[in-house]
Amino acid sequence: MNSPVSLSTTELDNLLQDCVQFAQRLIQTPSMPGEEAAAAQLIAAEMGRLAFDDAWLDDAGNVYGRLNGRDRSLPALVLNSHTDHVDPGDPSLWPIPPYSGAVVDGHLVGRGASDIKGPLAVQVYAMAGLLRAGLRPRRDVVFTGVVEEEVGGRGMVYWNRHRDYDVALLLLGEPSGNQMALGHRGMLSMWVTFHGRSVHASVPERGDNPNYALAVFLERLQRAQAGLSSHELLGQTTVAPTVIEVDTRSFNVTPAWTRVLLDFRTASESPRSLQAFVHKVAAEYPHVLTAAYDNMPLMDSGELLSGFYTPATEPAVSRVRQAVAAATGREPELSSYRFATDGRLVAAEGFPIIGYSPGEEAQAHVAGERIAIAAMAESLRGHLQVLHDY
């Protein structure tokens, strides 16, 4: 094991203060999916100011920064975050304005604080910390801030298709509570549409209202989901009905069709087995299954929807764990994500993927979202050592 990165307490405090201020500016720069340009420019400017060896944007709107390693022939260590966030929702549900980025009781508060601008700032400032310590990483370290993670991952796909370097390790900034997340379940969304016959609401007996079929289906679904399979490490397959739509907006007309969007999360089922499950639950009611996006076909495959999974026996896991323990004084627990990440989009590439971040999963997408500054401080130390040792 290499020696700890040498920064004094004062230098670490200054690094943390600068990191938090950067995270505040990120939160104060709204960046909904498709609207990330200002945030990307802010990140690129910060990396330039911090004297990164390179900082640039690509045609998709992704933003990158690089520190050249001592041995540039080695595959790179990639730090990955995304630049978009979900809608803050009703501002009245927030204790402070969602884009204020204020510090309250030792926490940075605002939309994206935990998912993912606080962790993003930690990644950038861990790289800056190496430079402040007068050190170089063993291999190139590349920061990747990708667009549209919240709506499908277009930025991650673009990065993977166009990168011109090999990857030794991908370290995700998705919230993991400073534990090491080794994977998550795959995801599949599908519409289930029930058809009927539309009539004037004053004479419902003349029609066939598909809302009743939907109601029976949802009640059956709640009971049947317990029979879905489970992965020994990533957990139980789940299904959640999310959006319900009908074909009419008139209050006095029964619908001709109604549909519900089902969100499946699994590491032990396939698209084909999940469709069979839905057909069984829908039983005698006429129904049609389609993809979540109307211009795309529904996946028809017998392969498991496994998201991504890095086994605990993978050497990268022990190397990262040892580095974090050396820097923080505690060995991070091994865990998994409940939600999906962009890691699933590059799992087939074969390089190890690990989530390590100060964000809390329970804070993702909630009103009053926050991140503990103490957790950011610990994560900065852990990241510094990983970047130096790996």
mmCIF file of C-alpha atoms in Angstrom:
data_model
loop_
_atom_site.group_PDB
_atom_site.id
_atom_site.type_symbol
_atom_site.label_atom_id
_atom_site.label_comp_id
_atom_site.label_asym_id
_atom_site.label_seq_id
_atom_site.Cartn_x
_atom_site.Cartn_y
_atom_site.Cartn_z
ATOM 1 C CA MET A 1 0.000 0.000 0.000
ATOM 2 C CA ASN A 2 1.301 3.462 -0.887
ATOM 3 C CA SER A 3 1.774 6.113 1.777
ATOM 4 C CA PRO A 4 -1.169 8.440 2.565
ATOM 5 C CA VAL A 5 -1.527 11.567 0.478
ATOM 6 C CA SER A 6 0.239 14.291 2.409
ATOM 7 C CA LEU A 7 -1.970 17.330 3.027
ATOM 8 C CA SER A 8 -2.028 19.171 6.327
ATOM 9 C CA THR A 9 -5.220 19.630 8.309
ATOM 10 C CA THR A 10 -5.350 23.249 7.171
ATOM 11 C CA GLU A 11 -4.840 22.251 3.537
ATOM 12 C CA LEU A 12 -7.606 19.625 3.784
ATOM 13 C CA ASP A 13 -9.920 22.177 5.395
ATOM 14 C CA ASN A 14 -9.221 24.648 2.595
ATOM 15 C CA LEU A 15 -9.789 21.929 -0.007
ATOM 16 C CA LEU A 16 -13.141 21.062 1.567
ATOM 17 C CA GLN A 17 -14.189 24.704 1.780
ATOM 18 C CA ASP A 18 -13.397 25.251 -1.899
ATOM 19 C CA CYS A 19 -15.204 22.009 -2.777
ATOM 20 C CA VAL A 20 -18.363 23.036 -0.913
ATOM 21 C CA GLN A 21 -18.360 26.474 -2.521
ATOM 22 C CA PHE A 22 -18.057 24.847 -5.945
ATOM 23 C CA ALA A 23 -20.965 22.533 -5.108
ATOM 24 C CA GLN A 24 -23.000 25.579 -4.076
ATOM 25 C CA ARG A 25 -22.365 27.243 -7.444
ATOM 26 C CA LEU A 26 -23.362 24.024 -9.196
ATOM 27 C CA ILE A 27 -26.646 23.877 -7.289
ATOM 28 C CA GLN A 28 -27.261 27.542 -8.085
ATOM 29 C CA THR A 29 -26.951 26.661 -11.791
ATOM 30 C CA PRO A 30 -30.138 24.744 -12.747
ATOM 31 C CA SER A 31 -29.424 21.935 -15.212
ATOM 32 C CA MET A 32 -32.514 19.956 -16.053
ATOM 33 C CA PRO A 33 -32.048 17.245 -18.726
ATOM 34 C CA GLY A 34 -31.308 18.934 -22.047
ATOM 35 C CA GLU A 35 -30.412 22.163 -20.249
ATOM 36 C CA GLU A 36 -26.977 21.286 -18.870
ATOM 37 C CA ALA A 37 -24.847 23.663 -20.962
ATOM 38 C CA ALA A 38 -24.357 26.322 -18.280
ATOM 39 C CA ALA A 39 -23.387 23.728 -15.668
ATOM 40 C CA ALA A 40 -20.961 22.076 -18.094
ATOM 41 C CA GLN A 41 -19.301 25.406 -18.828
ATOM 42 C CA LEU A 42 -19.035 26.087 -15.098
ATOM 43 C CA ILE A 43 -17.346 22.718 -14.514
ATOM 44 C CA ALA A 44 -14.937 23.168 -17.435
ATOM 45 C CA ALA A 45 -13.988 26.651 -16.222
ATOM 46 C CA GLU A 46 -13.378 25.335 -12.702
ATOM 47 C CA MET A 47 -11.111 22.562 -13.947
ATOM 48 C CA GLY A 48 -9.221 25.072 -16.053
ATOM 49 C CA ARG A 49 -8.787 27.361 -13.046
ATOM 50 C CA LEU A 50 -7.542 24.393 -10.997
ATOM 51 C CA ALA A 51 -4.822 23.734 -13.608
ATOM 52 C CA PHE A 52 -6.035 20.360 -14.848
ATOM 53 C CA ASP A 53 -3.933 19.134 -17.756
ATOM 54 C CA ASP A 54 -6.977 19.280 -20.013
ATOM 55 C CA ALA A 55 -10.649 20.274 -19.812
ATOM 56 C CA TRP A 56 -13.085 20.089 -22.704
ATOM 57 C CA LEU A 57 -16.667 19.513 -23.885
ATOM 58 C CA ASP A 58 -17.909 17.178 -26.606
ATOM 59 C CA ASP A 59 -20.701 17.435 -29.162
ATOM 60 C CA ALA A 60 -23.188 15.763 -26.814
ATOM 61 C CA GLY A 61 -22.630 18.408 -24.125
ATOM 62 C CA ASN A 62 -20.563 16.157 -21.835
ATOM 63 C CA VAL A 63 -17.729 17.834 -19.925
ATOM 64 C CA TYR A 64 -14.331 16.257 -19.216
ATOM 65 C CA GLY A 65 -11.146 16.947 -17.289
ATOM 66 C CA ARG A 66 -7.860 15.033 -17.193
ATOM 67 C CA LEU A 67 -4.824 14.705 -14.960
ATOM 68 C CA ASN A 68 -1.915 13.046 -16.743
ATOM 69 C CA GLY A 69 -0.543 10.051 -14.873
ATOM 70 C CA ARG A 70 3.022 9.057 -14.167
ATOM 71 C CA ASP A 71 2.584 6.157 -16.599
ATOM 72 C CA ARG A 72 0.296 7.253 -19.417
ATOM 73 C CA SER A 73 0.446 3.853 -21.089
ATOM 74 C CA LEU A 74 -1.832 2.439 -18.392
ATOM 75 C CA PRO A 75 -5.642 2.342 -18.764
ATOM 76 C CA ALA A 76 -7.294 5.375 -17.167
ATOM 77 C CA LEU A 77 -9.146 5.710 -13.889
ATOM 78 C CA VAL A 78 -12.466 7.347 -14.772
ATOM 79 C CA LEU A 79 -14.566 9.395 -12.356
ATOM 80 C CA ASN A 80 -18.146 9.632 -13.579
ATOM 81 C CA SER A 81 -20.997 11.909 -12.570
ATOM 82 C CA HIS A 82 -23.882 13.424 -14.480
ATOM 83 C CA THR A 83 -24.681 17.098 -14.944
ATOM 84 C CA ASP A 84 -28.496 16.924 -14.974
ATOM 85 C CA HIS A 85 -30.955 16.647 -12.096
ATOM 86 C CA VAL A 86 -34.662 16.026 -11.626
ATOM 87 C CA ASP A 87 -37.249 18.788 -11.344
ATOM 88 C CA PRO A 88 -37.350 20.307 -7.839
ATOM 89 C CA GLY A 89 -41.159 20.134 -7.819
ATOM 90 C CA ASP A 90 -43.301 22.380 -5.640
ATOM 91 C CA PRO A 91 -40.987 25.011 -4.066
ATOM 92 C CA SER A 92 -43.339 25.305 -1.082
ATOM 93 C CA LEU A 93 -42.311 21.788 0.001
ATOM 94 C CA TRP A 94 -38.709 22.914 0.413
ATOM 95 C CA PRO A 95 -37.376 24.424 3.669
ATOM 96 C CA ILE A 96 -35.355 26.870 1.534
ATOM 97 C CA PRO A 97 -35.473 27.673 -2.219
ATOM 98 C CA PRO A 98 -34.282 24.580 -4.101
ATOM 99 C CA TYR A 99 -31.588 26.402 -6.069
ATOM 100 C CA SER A 100 -30.177 28.397 -3.161
ATOM 101 C CA GLY A 101 -27.415 25.956 -2.254
ATOM 102 C CA ALA A 102 -27.366 27.177 1.334
ATOM 103 C CA VAL A 103 -25.552 25.480 4.208
ATOM 104 C CA VAL A 104 -27.975 24.560 7.012
ATOM 105 C CA ASP A 105 -26.936 22.664 10.169
ATOM 106 C CA GLY A 106 -23.835 21.189 8.589
ATOM 107 C CA HIS A 107 -25.599 20.178 5.385
ATOM 108 C CA LEU A 108 -25.551 21.625 1.884
ATOM 109 C CA VAL A 109 -29.180 21.926 0.797
ATOM 110 C CA GLY A 110 -30.644 22.169 -2.709
ATOM 111 C CA ARG A 111 -31.736 20.227 -5.749
ATOM 112 C CA GLY A 112 -28.844 18.014 -6.779
ATOM 113 C CA ALA A 113 -26.994 18.362 -3.453
ATOM 114 C CA SER A 114 -26.811 14.585 -3.010
ATOM 115 C CA ASP A 115 -27.691 13.484 -6.554
ATOM 116 C CA ILE A 116 -25.253 14.504 -7.841
ATOM 117 C CA LYS A 117 -23.621 17.926 -7.614
ATOM 118 C CA GLY A 118 -22.128 17.484 -4.151
ATOM 119 C CA PRO A 119 -20.450 14.204 -5.171
ATOM 120 C CA LEU A 120 -19.433 15.730 -8.523
ATOM 121 C CA ALA A 121 -17.655 18.534 -6.675
ATOM 122 C CA VAL A 122 -15.853 15.959 -4.517
ATOM 123 C CA GLN A 123 -14.599 14.156 -7.624
ATOM 124 C CA VAL A 124 -13.284 17.375 -9.173
ATOM 125 C CA TYR A 125 -11.659 18.560 -5.949
ATOM 126 C CA ALA A 126 -10.096 15.184 -5.191
ATOM 127 C CA MET A 127 -8.236 15.610 -8.483
ATOM 128 C CA ALA A 128 -7.362 19.175 -7.492
ATOM 129 C CA GLY A 129 -6.156 17.902 -4.108
ATOM 130 C CA LEU A 130 -3.517 15.744 -5.777
ATOM 131 C CA LEU A 131 -2.185 18.787 -7.589
ATOM 132 C CA ARG A 132 -2.158 20.823 -4.369
ATOM 133 C CA ALA A 133 -0.151 18.041 -2.724
ATOM 134 C CA GLY A 134 2.356 18.203 -5.577
ATOM 135 C CA LEU A 135 1.493 14.656 -6.643
ATOM 136 C CA ARG A 136 0.622 12.869 -9.855
ATOM 137 C CA PRO A 137 -1.651 9.843 -10.134
ATOM 138 C CA ARG A 138 -0.108 6.572 -11.231
ATOM 139 C CA ARG A 139 -2.308 6.515 -14.345
ATOM 140 C CA ASP A 140 -4.389 9.148 -16.148
ATOM 141 C CA VAL A 141 -7.456 10.217 -14.184
ATOM 142 C CA VAL A 142 -10.349 11.400 -16.328
ATOM 143 C CA PHE A 143 -13.420 13.166 -14.944
ATOM 144 C CA THR A 144 -16.562 12.606 -17.041
ATOM 145 C CA GLY A 145 -19.650 14.735 -16.447
ATOM 146 C CA VAL A 146 -22.328 13.315 -18.729
ATOM 147 C CA VAL A 147 -25.698 14.682 -19.785
ATOM 148 C CA GLU A 148 -29.201 13.252 -19.484
ATOM 149 C CA GLU A 149 -28.578 10.469 -16.979
ATOM 150 C CA GLU A 150 -32.016 11.130 -15.517
ATOM 151 C CA VAL A 151 -33.750 10.464 -18.850
ATOM 152 C CA GLY A 152 -31.992 7.456 -20.337
ATOM 153 C CA GLY A 153 -28.247 8.115 -20.363
ATOM 154 C CA ARG A 154 -27.554 9.627 -23.796
ATOM 155 C CA GLY A 155 -24.360 11.283 -22.530
ATOM 156 C CA MET A 156 -22.897 8.068 -21.120
ATOM 157 C CA VAL A 157 -23.596 6.199 -24.351
ATOM 158 C CA TYR A 158 -21.903 8.978 -26.333
ATOM 159 C CA TRP A 159 -18.834 8.939 -24.061
ATOM 160 C CA ASN A 160 -18.438 5.186 -24.377
ATOM 161 C CA ARG A 161 -18.776 5.219 -28.159
ATOM 162 C CA HIS A 162 -16.251 8.003 -28.656
ATOM 163 C CA ARG A 163 -13.615 7.446 -25.929
ATOM 164 C CA ASP A 164 -10.124 6.805 -27.285
ATOM 165 C CA TYR A 165 -8.556 5.274 -24.161
ATOM 166 C CA ASP A 166 -8.910 2.083 -22.140
ATOM 167 C CA VAL A 167 -10.511 2.101 -18.695
ATOM 168 C CA ALA A 168 -9.010 0.423 -15.625
ATOM 169 C CA LEU A 169 -11.842 1.411 -13.282
ATOM 170 C CA LEU A 170 -15.031 3.453 -13.484
ATOM 171 C CA LEU A 171 -15.845 5.154 -10.184
ATOM 172 C CA LEU A 172 -19.454 6.363 -10.050
ATOM 173 C CA GLY A 173 -20.495 9.458 -8.095
ATOM 174 C CA GLU A 174 -24.037 8.216 -7.540
ATOM 175 C CA PRO A 175 -25.103 8.413 -3.856
ATOM 176 C CA SER A 176 -23.711 5.511 -1.820
ATOM 177 C CA GLY A 177 -23.297 7.006 1.670
ATOM 178 C CA ASN A 178 -19.500 6.540 1.440
ATOM 179 C CA GLN A 179 -20.043 2.807 1.100
ATOM 180 C CA MET A 180 -18.873 0.939 -2.006
ATOM 181 C CA ALA A 181 -21.822 0.033 -4.243
ATOM 182 C CA LEU A 182 -20.945 -2.941 -6.415
ATOM 183 C CA GLY A 183 -24.007 -3.017 -8.626
ATOM 184 C CA HIS A 184 -27.718 -2.606 -9.074
ATOM 185 C CA ARG A 185 -30.636 -4.326 -10.716
ATOM 186 C CA GLY A 186 -31.505 -3.773 -14.352
ATOM 187 C CA MET A 187 -34.632 -1.894 -15.337
ATOM 188 C CA LEU A 188 -37.448 -2.330 -17.831
ATOM 189 C CA SER A 189 -40.503 -0.135 -18.290
ATOM 190 C CA MET A 190 -43.557 -1.137 -20.297
ATOM 191 C CA TRP A 191 -47.046 0.145 -20.931
ATOM 192 C CA VAL A 192 -49.974 -2.200 -20.356
ATOM 193 C CA THR A 193 -52.942 -0.933 -22.373
ATOM 194 C CA PHE A 194 -56.523 -2.132 -21.805
ATOM 195 C CA HIS A 195 -59.065 -1.462 -24.566
ATOM 196 C CA GLY A 196 -62.776 -0.861 -24.227
ATOM 197 C CA ARG A 197 -65.547 1.065 -25.951
ATOM 198 C CA SER A 198 -66.074 4.781 -25.355
ATOM 199 C CA VAL A 199 -69.543 6.234 -24.652
ATOM 200 C CA HIS A 200 -71.141 9.256 -23.025
ATOM 201 C CA ALA A 201 -70.673 9.039 -19.272
ATOM 202 C CA SER A 202 -74.411 9.387 -18.722
ATOM 203 C CA VAL A 203 -75.008 5.955 -20.278
ATOM 204 C CA PRO A 204 -72.036 3.843 -19.117
ATOM 205 C CA GLU A 205 -73.944 0.603 -19.647
ATOM 206 C CA ARG A 206 -73.690 1.110 -23.425
ATOM 207 C CA GLY A 207 -69.900 1.034 -23.377
ATOM 208 C CA ASP A 208 -67.054 -1.049 -22.053
ATOM 209 C CA ASN A 209 -65.044 0.983 -19.563
ATOM 210 C CA PRO A 210 -61.416 -0.272 -19.523
ATOM 211 C CA ASN A 211 -60.760 1.435 -16.183
ATOM 212 C CA TYR A 212 -62.392 -1.540 -14.456
ATOM 213 C CA ALA A 213 -60.005 -3.964 -16.134
ATOM 214 C CA LEU A 214 -57.114 -1.749 -15.062
ATOM 215 C CA ALA A 215 -58.392 -1.688 -11.470
ATOM 216 C CA VAL A 216 -58.563 -5.499 -11.323
ATOM 217 C CA PHE A 217 -55.125 -5.756 -12.917
ATOM 218 C CA LEU A 218 -53.503 -3.427 -10.381
ATOM 219 C CA GLU A 219 -55.038 -5.291 -7.463
ATOM 220 C CA ARG A 220 -53.781 -8.600 -8.853
ATOM 221 C CA LEU A 221 -50.354 -7.095 -9.585
ATOM 222 C CA GLN A 222 -49.898 -6.059 -5.966
ATOM 223 C CA ARG A 223 -50.426 -9.645 -4.829
ATOM 224 C CA ALA A 224 -48.543 -11.353 -7.669
ATOM 225 C CA GLN A 225 -45.272 -9.406 -7.463
ATOM 226 C CA ALA A 226 -44.194 -11.412 -4.411
ATOM 227 C CA GLY A 227 -43.765 -14.374 -6.766
ATOM 228 C CA LEU A 228 -41.118 -12.648 -8.862
ATOM 229 C CA SER A 229 -37.585 -13.981 -8.511
ATOM 230 C CA SER A 230 -34.662 -12.579 -6.517
ATOM 231 C CA HIS A 231 -30.908 -12.168 -7.053
ATOM 232 C CA GLU A 232 -28.781 -13.426 -4.161
ATOM 233 C CA LEU A 233 -26.833 -10.181 -3.887
ATOM 234 C CA LEU A 234 -28.797 -7.463 -5.711
ATOM 235 C CA GLY A 235 -32.149 -8.373 -4.251
ATOM 236 C CA GLN A 236 -35.789 -8.987 -5.095
ATOM 237 C CA THR A 237 -37.403 -8.138 -8.423
ATOM 238 C CA THR A 238 -39.883 -5.304 -7.934
ATOM 239 C CA VAL A 239 -42.567 -3.694 -10.045
ATOM 240 C CA ALA A 240 -44.144 -0.287 -9.525
ATOM 241 C CA PRO A 241 -47.116 1.145 -11.453
ATOM 242 C CA THR A 242 -46.191 4.778 -12.084
ATOM 243 C CA VAL A 243 -48.124 6.690 -14.777
ATOM 244 C CA ILE A 244 -51.761 6.111 -15.806
ATOM 245 C CA GLU A 245 -53.165 7.597 -19.018
ATOM 246 C CA VAL A 246 -56.480 7.487 -20.930
ATOM 247 C CA ASP A 247 -57.310 8.528 -24.473
ATOM 248 C CA THR A 248 -59.701 11.343 -23.533
ATOM 249 C CA ARG A 249 -59.541 14.599 -21.584
ATOM 250 C CA SER A 250 -63.311 15.105 -21.556
ATOM 251 C CA PHE A 251 -64.882 14.679 -18.139
ATOM 252 C CA ASN A 252 -68.157 13.261 -19.497
ATOM 253 C CA VAL A 253 -66.736 10.511 -21.724
ATOM 254 C CA THR A 254 -65.624 7.030 -20.696
ATOM 255 C CA PRO A 255 -62.243 6.113 -22.199
ATOM 256 C CA ALA A 256 -61.736 3.895 -25.211
ATOM 257 C CA TRP A 257 -58.457 2.771 -23.675
ATOM 258 C CA THR A 258 -56.475 3.189 -20.503
ATOM 259 C CA ARG A 259 -52.867 2.303 -19.849
ATOM 260 C CA VAL A 260 -50.442 2.038 -16.944
ATOM 261 C CA LEU A 261 -46.664 2.246 -17.040
ATOM 262 C CA LEU A 262 -44.915 -0.511 -15.093
ATOM 263 C CA ASP A 263 -41.375 0.044 -13.798
ATOM 264 C CA PHE A 264 -39.554 -3.269 -13.213
ATOM 265 C CA ARG A 265 -36.205 -3.558 -11.396
ATOM 266 C CA THR A 266 -34.518 -6.955 -11.538
ATOM 267 C CA ALA A 267 -31.263 -8.864 -11.774
ATOM 268 C CA SER A 268 -32.935 -12.263 -12.115
ATOM 269 C CA GLU A 269 -35.672 -11.835 -14.747
ATOM 270 C CA SER A 270 -35.541 -11.227 -18.510
ATOM 271 C CA PRO A 271 -37.734 -9.007 -20.716
ATOM 272 C CA ARG A 272 -39.430 -12.159 -21.956
ATOM 273 C CA SER A 273 -40.160 -13.542 -18.482
ATOM 274 C CA LEU A 274 -41.510 -10.186 -17.287
ATOM 275 C CA GLN A 275 -43.849 -9.968 -20.271
ATOM 276 C CA ALA A 276 -45.087 -13.471 -19.503
ATOM 277 C CA PHE A 277 -45.671 -12.384 -15.913
ATOM 278 C CA VAL A 278 -47.758 -9.385 -17.028
ATOM 279 C CA HIS A 279 -49.795 -11.470 -19.475
ATOM 280 C CA LYS A 280 -50.587 -13.903 -16.663
ATOM 281 C CA VAL A 281 -51.692 -11.151 -14.294
ATOM 282 C CA ALA A 282 -53.800 -9.435 -16.976
ATOM 283 C CA ALA A 283 -55.390 -12.837 -17.711
ATOM 284 C CA GLU A 284 -58.744 -12.606 -19.494
ATOM 285 C CA TYR A 285 -58.748 -8.851 -20.100
ATOM 286 C CA PRO A 286 -57.777 -7.760 -23.644
ATOM 287 C CA HIS A 287 -54.471 -5.936 -23.363
ATOM 288 C CA VAL A 288 -51.372 -4.928 -25.304
ATOM 289 C CA LEU A 289 -47.795 -4.488 -24.059
ATOM 290 C CA THR A 290 -45.600 -1.752 -25.538
ATOM 291 C CA ALA A 291 -42.306 -0.054 -24.700
ATOM 292 C CA ALA A 292 -42.128 2.941 -22.395
ATOM 293 C CA TYR A 293 -41.242 5.209 -25.323
ATOM 294 C CA ASP A 294 -43.781 4.986 -28.107
ATOM 295 C CA ASN A 295 -41.185 5.160 -30.904
ATOM 296 C CA MET A 296 -39.207 2.173 -29.596
ATOM 297 C CA PRO A 297 -39.925 -1.562 -29.722
ATOM 298 C CA LEU A 298 -40.470 -3.504 -26.516
ATOM 299 C CA MET A 299 -37.396 -5.545 -25.635
ATOM 300 C CA ASP A 300 -37.838 -9.244 -26.466
ATOM 301 C CA SER A 301 -34.928 -11.146 -24.995
ATOM 302 C CA GLY A 302 -34.306 -14.062 -22.706
ATOM 303 C CA GLU A 303 -31.169 -12.475 -21.244
ATOM 304 C CA LEU A 304 -31.272 -11.313 -17.635
ATOM 305 C CA LEU A 305 -31.720 -7.606 -16.960
ATOM 306 C CA SER A 306 -28.712 -7.467 -14.699
ATOM 307 C CA GLY A 307 -27.852 -3.757 -14.554
ATOM 308 C CA PHE A 308 -24.207 -3.944 -13.532
ATOM 309 C CA TYR A 309 -22.429 -6.086 -10.988
ATOM 310 C CA THR A 310 -18.779 -6.070 -9.903
ATOM 311 C CA PRO A 311 -18.082 -9.157 -7.745
ATOM 312 C CA ALA A 312 -16.511 -8.543 -4.352
ATOM 313 C CA THR A 313 -13.686 -10.833 -5.446
ATOM 314 C CA GLU A 314 -12.689 -8.430 -8.236
ATOM 315 C CA PRO A 315 -9.175 -7.064 -7.399
ATOM 316 C CA ALA A 316 -10.375 -3.491 -7.996
ATOM 317 C CA VAL A 317 -12.739 -3.813 -5.029
ATOM 318 C CA SER A 318 -10.007 -4.657 -2.538
ATOM 319 C CA ARG A 319 -7.674 -1.998 -3.954
ATOM 320 C CA VAL A 320 -10.266 0.767 -3.631
ATOM 321 C CA ARG A 321 -11.362 -0.484 -0.221
ATOM 322 C CA GLN A 322 -7.824 -0.527 1.131
ATOM 323 C CA ALA A 323 -7.111 2.978 -0.164
ATOM 324 C CA VAL A 324 -10.275 4.407 1.373
ATOM 325 C CA ALA A 325 -9.569 2.688 4.686
ATOM 326 C CA ALA A 326 -6.015 4.054 4.751
ATOM 327 C CA ALA A 327 -7.269 7.596 4.231
ATOM 328 C CA THR A 328 -10.371 7.593 6.443
ATOM 329 C CA GLY A 329 -9.564 5.107 9.183
ATOM 330 C CA ARG A 330 -12.511 2.864 8.386
ATOM 331 C CA GLU A 331 -13.114 0.179 5.797
ATOM 332 C CA PRO A 332 -16.154 1.058 3.676
ATOM 333 C CA GLU A 333 -18.977 -1.467 3.655
ATOM 334 C CA LEU A 334 -19.860 -3.256 0.423
ATOM 335 C CA SER A 335 -23.388 -2.512 -0.769
ATOM 336 C CA SER A 336 -25.557 -2.167 -3.870
ATOM 337 C CA TYR A 337 -27.775 0.543 -5.310
ATOM 338 C CA ARG A 338 -31.545 0.287 -5.194
ATOM 339 C CA PHE A 339 -31.893 2.642 -8.168
ATOM 340 C CA ALA A 340 -30.365 2.368 -11.653
ATOM 341 C CA THR A 341 -27.272 4.274 -12.794
ATOM 342 C CA ASP A 342 -25.420 4.927 -16.030
ATOM 343 C CA GLY A 343 -23.177 2.032 -15.028
ATOM 344 C CA ARG A 344 -25.680 -0.305 -16.645
ATOM 345 C CA LEU A 345 -24.970 1.287 -20.049
ATOM 346 C CA VAL A 346 -21.290 0.280 -20.039
ATOM 347 C CA ALA A 347 -21.433 -2.972 -18.048
ATOM 348 C CA ALA A 348 -20.800 -4.995 -21.217
ATOM 349 C CA GLU A 349 -17.394 -3.315 -21.653
ATOM 350 C CA GLY A 350 -15.956 -5.536 -18.927
ATOM 351 C CA PHE A 351 -14.068 -2.986 -16.823
ATOM 352 C CA PRO A 352 -14.879 -2.852 -13.086
ATOM 353 C CA ILE A 353 -17.509 -0.360 -11.955
ATOM 354 C CA ILE A 354 -17.792 0.797 -8.340
ATOM 355 C CA GLY A 355 -20.008 3.438 -6.768
ATOM 356 C CA TYR A 356 -18.329 5.548 -4.070
ATOM 357 C CA SER A 357 -19.927 8.825 -3.067
ATOM 358 C CA PRO A 358 -20.823 10.954 -0.035
ATOM 359 C CA GLY A 359 -24.399 11.394 -1.239
ATOM 360 C CA GLU A 360 -27.194 9.569 0.552
ATOM 361 C CA GLU A 361 -29.494 7.400 -1.566
ATOM 362 C CA ALA A 362 -32.469 8.404 0.611
ATOM 363 C CA GLN A 363 -31.880 12.059 -0.352
ATOM 364 C CA ALA A 364 -32.070 11.486 -4.105
ATOM 365 C CA HIS A 365 -35.012 13.255 -5.758
ATOM 366 C CA VAL A 366 -36.649 14.410 -2.498
ATOM 367 C CA ALA A 367 -37.819 17.892 -1.478
ATOM 368 C CA GLY A 368 -35.259 19.438 0.855
ATOM 369 C CA GLU A 369 -32.451 17.348 -0.681
ATOM 370 C CA ARG A 370 -29.203 17.693 1.271
ATOM 371 C CA ILE A 371 -25.716 16.307 1.757
ATOM 372 C CA ALA A 372 -23.641 16.296 4.936
ATOM 373 C CA ILE A 373 -20.473 18.358 4.661
ATOM 374 C CA ALA A 374 -18.756 15.923 7.044
ATOM 375 C CA ALA A 375 -19.511 13.114 4.565
ATOM 376 C CA MET A 376 -18.033 15.217 1.750
ATOM 377 C CA ALA A 377 -14.877 15.713 3.852
ATOM 378 C CA GLU A 378 -14.484 11.969 4.416
ATOM 379 C CA SER A 379 -15.136 11.199 0.766
ATOM 380 C CA LEU A 380 -12.557 13.765 -0.345
ATOM 381 C CA ARG A 381 -9.908 11.982 1.713
ATOM 382 C CA GLY A 382 -10.966 8.597 0.365
ATOM 383 C CA HIS A 383 -10.998 9.770 -3.242
ATOM 384 C CA LEU A 384 -7.601 11.429 -2.887
ATOM 385 C CA GLN A 385 -6.019 8.167 -1.773
ATOM 386 C CA VAL A 386 -7.751 6.077 -4.461
ATOM 387 C CA LEU A 387 -6.621 8.475 -7.187
ATOM 388 C CA HIS A 388 -3.069 8.370 -5.904
ATOM 389 C CA ASP A 389 -2.826 4.596 -5.284
ATOM 390 C CA TYR A 390 -4.831 2.960 -8.055
#
